[in-house]
Amino acid sequence: MNFDPRYSGRNFTSVGTRPIRPDGVDKVTGRARYGADFNMAGQLVGRVLRSPHAHATIRKIDTSKAEKLPGVKAVITAADLPDLTDGDAAMYDILDNCMARKKALYDGHAVAAVAAVDARTARQALKLIEVDYEVLPHVTDVDEAMKHSAPVLNDTIFTEGVEEKPARPSNVTTRTQYGHGDIHKGFGQADYVVERSFKTEQTHQGYIEPHACVANVSSDGTADLWVCTQGHFVYRQHCAQLLGMEASKLRVTSSEIGGGFGGKTHVWAEPVALALSRKAGRPVKLVMTRDEVFRASGPTSATSIDVRIGASKDGTITAAEATLRYSCGPYAGMWAEIGAMTAFACYRLENVKTVGYEVLVNRPKTAAYRAPSAPMAAFAVESTVDELAKEIGIDPVEFRIRNAAQEGTRSSYGPVYGPIGIGPTLEAAKNHPHMKAPLGKNQGRGMACGFWFNFGGQTCTDLNIGMDGSVSLAVGTVDVGGSRASLSLVAAEELGIAYEQVKAVVADTSSLGYNDMTDGSRGTFSSSMATISAARNAIKILRERAAQTWDIPVEDVVWEKGHAIAKGEKYGNLAALSLREIAAASGKTGGPIAGHSELVADGAGVSFATHICDIEVDPETGATRVLRYTVVQDAGKAVHPTYVEGQYQGGAAQGIGWALNEEYIYGKDGRLQNPGFLDYRIPVCSDLPMIDTQILEIPNPNHPYGVRGVGETSIVPPLAAIANAVSNAAGVRMTHIPMSPPRILAAIEAERGG
Amino acid sequence: MRYIRPLSMEDAVGQLAGSSGTAAILAGGSDLLVRMKGGFIEPDLIVDIKAIDGLGEIRETAEGYSIGAAVSCALMGESAALKREWPGVVEAAKLIGSKQVQGRCTIVGNLCNASPAADSVPALVAAGARALIAGPGGKRTVAVEAVPTGPGKTSLAKGEIIEAILLDRRAPRSGDAYLRFIPRTEMDIAVVSAGVNLTLDEAGVVKAARVALGAVAATVLLVEEAAEALIGRKLDEAALERLAKVCSGACRPIDDKRGTVEFRRKVAGVLARRAATTAYARAGGK
Ligand SMILES: Cc1cc2nc3c(=O)[nH]c(=O)nc-3n(C[C@H](O)[C@H](O)[C@H](O)COP(=O)(O)OP(=O)(O)OC[C@H]3O[C@@H](n4cnc5c(N)ncnc54)[C@H](O)[C@@H]3O)c2cc1C
């Protein structure tokens, strides 16, 4: 179909309203089915044995005692998941992460699994598995891992992206570089230069629902998987490839999802559950405990970042440079690279250079976390920008406005921007009443900007019109933030019918073509584009049916407000046909009416935000309180404003937790000390103020309604905004995140002492 | 696993004393059930004490108050008399957990779980509270600080059950207060805590004082030197400075995931000082 995705200004009827979400009642009454709510007759309980060591060679695994325990139906190790990845290094890493092959690479790395008739038997069986480990020296800190003396995790890794191949293997897998201009020249022109170093600790996405699935492999080789995921099509691809199945033989159904934030873009338990089911010949349910979720899934990178920025007296940035080191866990990633791309994306720079180093450490494999890698880079850059503004003596908002990227600016990571929102969010922040509100004793205000690319990707959608004129919309992007409501609004808008007439569902992998997962803020952006396309295809058929009914040429039939209308004087007395009427007659006019769409949603518009926050610091204890928080962000077009605001608030809330208290704490033994919500401190309700939001709408030229992704950008500025606020309140620059009370108190004391 | 719900203390003590294997006393269960669910313990016998006659009551006695071992912290918060006389003890009990946990948890459970960070314990120690213990050999009374002996360990013998916590009637011009430091606003474990209990003379001079610190050693510390820093003085700046210094010095903290040695030392002093200021005001001091 020749679908035209370009933006056309129009007046909306449904889009922009705030109806109740279709999944709401079931969620608040407990009826909604999450991952662990699926059950099958005869299902077994799967459990995973995990390495207690941060780094160890697995000499031998003896499962014989466990196999003999009554009630145990299958025990598997890496031998039951043979390597079928055929040279695909990324897939091999996923396989090795699901079940350690030669070495356990972090505390919590899976080494074996059992399926038994009940949880107690499964737990007992795990205790009977004997693993002979040779414990190796480990390294968990990103800077330590880069040192020559550090234990090397993988001796086949020689740093890529450097001019000469290094003589010896190391934990640095890749060096990447971005930028343009000549920074030496730029720093030469600077009147002021500020240089700072920063660290951020590793955090977890903290989704409330642990990973859960039920796998059922039939003796004919076909299989079903019910799972909590952000992308069931991707899970199908990965599981099928790892288990040696044809993709179409594996049907994956996604459950409701209790949070993912990037952490459910990756398979962990699912291939294991399938392998157990295959071996046991029975369905297997595998639910990770919170302890396992922390030790073995998620987390984001820990980082160490140096930033140098120079500016002239008039407040123009003349040069900017950053070196970013990101931990990847034990497998190569491109986390530092994304940090290097996003670091200076908010600014119009003549001379800029960023260098990223991907670093292996004995921690769980890094997974995406909401605008992955961008918050840490923004923390380092926006802190330095604030310091520089202070040195020059310019207001930090003014300084940013002066240097903000615009339409036509060449971004620090390469592309030239179209219409963008950084300038407008800064202006809105500057004029926001929050900026002028008075501050009390020990209180400080901070602000910061953030950027995220957004993503489009492969999308496939079906729109079916029932004979009663109601519309079912089947989409392939998992609903993580209210997208079923938003997509129903879009279908209603395009068809000219009421929102209540549309019901959206997330279809399983056998019912639709491939869809990329819900990541990169693409859910509503891409699936709304596909929904518009599918609706337009359905409208074409609706018009044809009307033309057939009236016996006139289809070109003379237009679609308006949910009706087919015969256009022109000569049809003056033909009453319009409603969607309902055409649907009711469809059995006699050619059968069911449907619209299909498959497309690659290109042109996801980049997104910017500016956040403002006020913090109070207790100078005697280092305790912090977030007093006020405001998010200003460009949405392109807010399809369902309440859920857009929810995304803004959610990102800010997660950013606040990350900035203040969340961190992975490893002991000297390389074991995670705080794998639970008691000591991994996400904010509780009373820690947060009401988070105010302001939606700006700068249409994305590449979407019919101007939509941009909104899910991720909101977590980019908080680390920096809060760091700036805390630094202002405490009178000392905070360079290490999280800014937990002990760190703040130590910084205050050091400042007092020195 | 066997679960029983005896109706009398004699029965409960008898069942416990006669049990073979591991046995656990169940009050609110907000520690016990969590530990069972986590797989840390698998008791063979669980003795639920909540149905024992009288254990769910707060009684006013000639000497003061007897708080039954099954009294929830929420119930303590509803006792106007207790709140008036021992505001520090009640505010400590009310800090435990959330509204849901409050309806279940008890100060005896908090004491017997023997966590160095237990919230109600420093307040009870500062208050000079005693535990009434029923056991196979009859009843005995001990100071609460004699119950926990180390993390997760108590001095209770097999078959012994704490029946009640006893608090004295207040002397005139007395006040107590409890403060804890947590990084969040609730649902957290004390990184450091301090309980202070003062009695003043008519001139506002401290006549008697008890100062207890939590989460800075293996058990709650009763810091006598801190009390001495206050006794015989009004709560002037110098006394408060000295109190903070002594408390910081008395700590024997560790570096762990919840805080550093440095941090705990410093904040112990800060909290003791702040709690003393509140207790002093509650005692009517100016
Ligand atoms: C979500 C949550 C939040 C929490 N927050 C806090 C907090 O903020 N501060 C805090 O200090 N604690 C907190 N706790 C821990 C717990 O709630 C408290 O320690 C509580 O006071 C325990 O009381 P309980 O009656 O529930 O004890 P139980 O779990 O019933 O018992 C605890 C222990 O004491 C023993 N025991 C109970 N009664 C007796 C008795 N009469 N004689 C002898 N032994 C006995 C039990 O055998 C067990 O070993 C929290 C727990 C949860 C689950």
PDB file of C-alpha atoms in Angstrom, chain A residues 60 87 117 129-130 180 252 259 311 351-352 362 378 405 453 556:
ATOM      1  CA  LYS A  60      32.068 -30.339  36.428  1.00  0.00           C
ATOM      2  CA  GLY A  87      28.815 -17.789  14.705  1.00  0.00           C
ATOM      3  CA  VAL A 117       6.255 -31.510  40.670  1.00  0.00           C
ATOM      4  CA  ILE A 129      23.249 -30.588  42.231  1.00  0.00           C
ATOM      5  CA  GLU A 130      26.990 -30.603  42.745  1.00  0.00           C
ATOM      6  CA  HIS A 180      33.050  16.973  14.639  1.00  0.00           C
ATOM      7  CA  VAL A 252       4.423 -16.778  22.059  1.00  0.00           C
ATOM      8  CA  GLY A 259       6.823  -2.946  34.197  1.00  0.00           C
ATOM      9  CA  ALA A 311      33.140  28.660  26.600  1.00  0.00           C
ATOM     10  CA  ASN A 351      33.835  21.416  18.169  1.00  0.00           C
ATOM     11  CA  VAL A 352      32.842  18.283  19.976  1.00  0.00           C
ATOM     12  CA  ASN A 362      31.745  -9.604  36.759  1.00  0.00           C
ATOM     13  CA  ALA A 378      23.467  13.748  30.807  1.00  0.00           C
ATOM     14  CA  ALA A 405      20.517  22.901  19.223  1.00  0.00           C
ATOM     15  CA  PHE A 453      16.649   9.352  19.809  1.00  0.00           C
ATOM     16  CA  ASP A 556     -17.136   9.354  -5.942  1.00  0.00           C
TER      17      ASP A 556
END
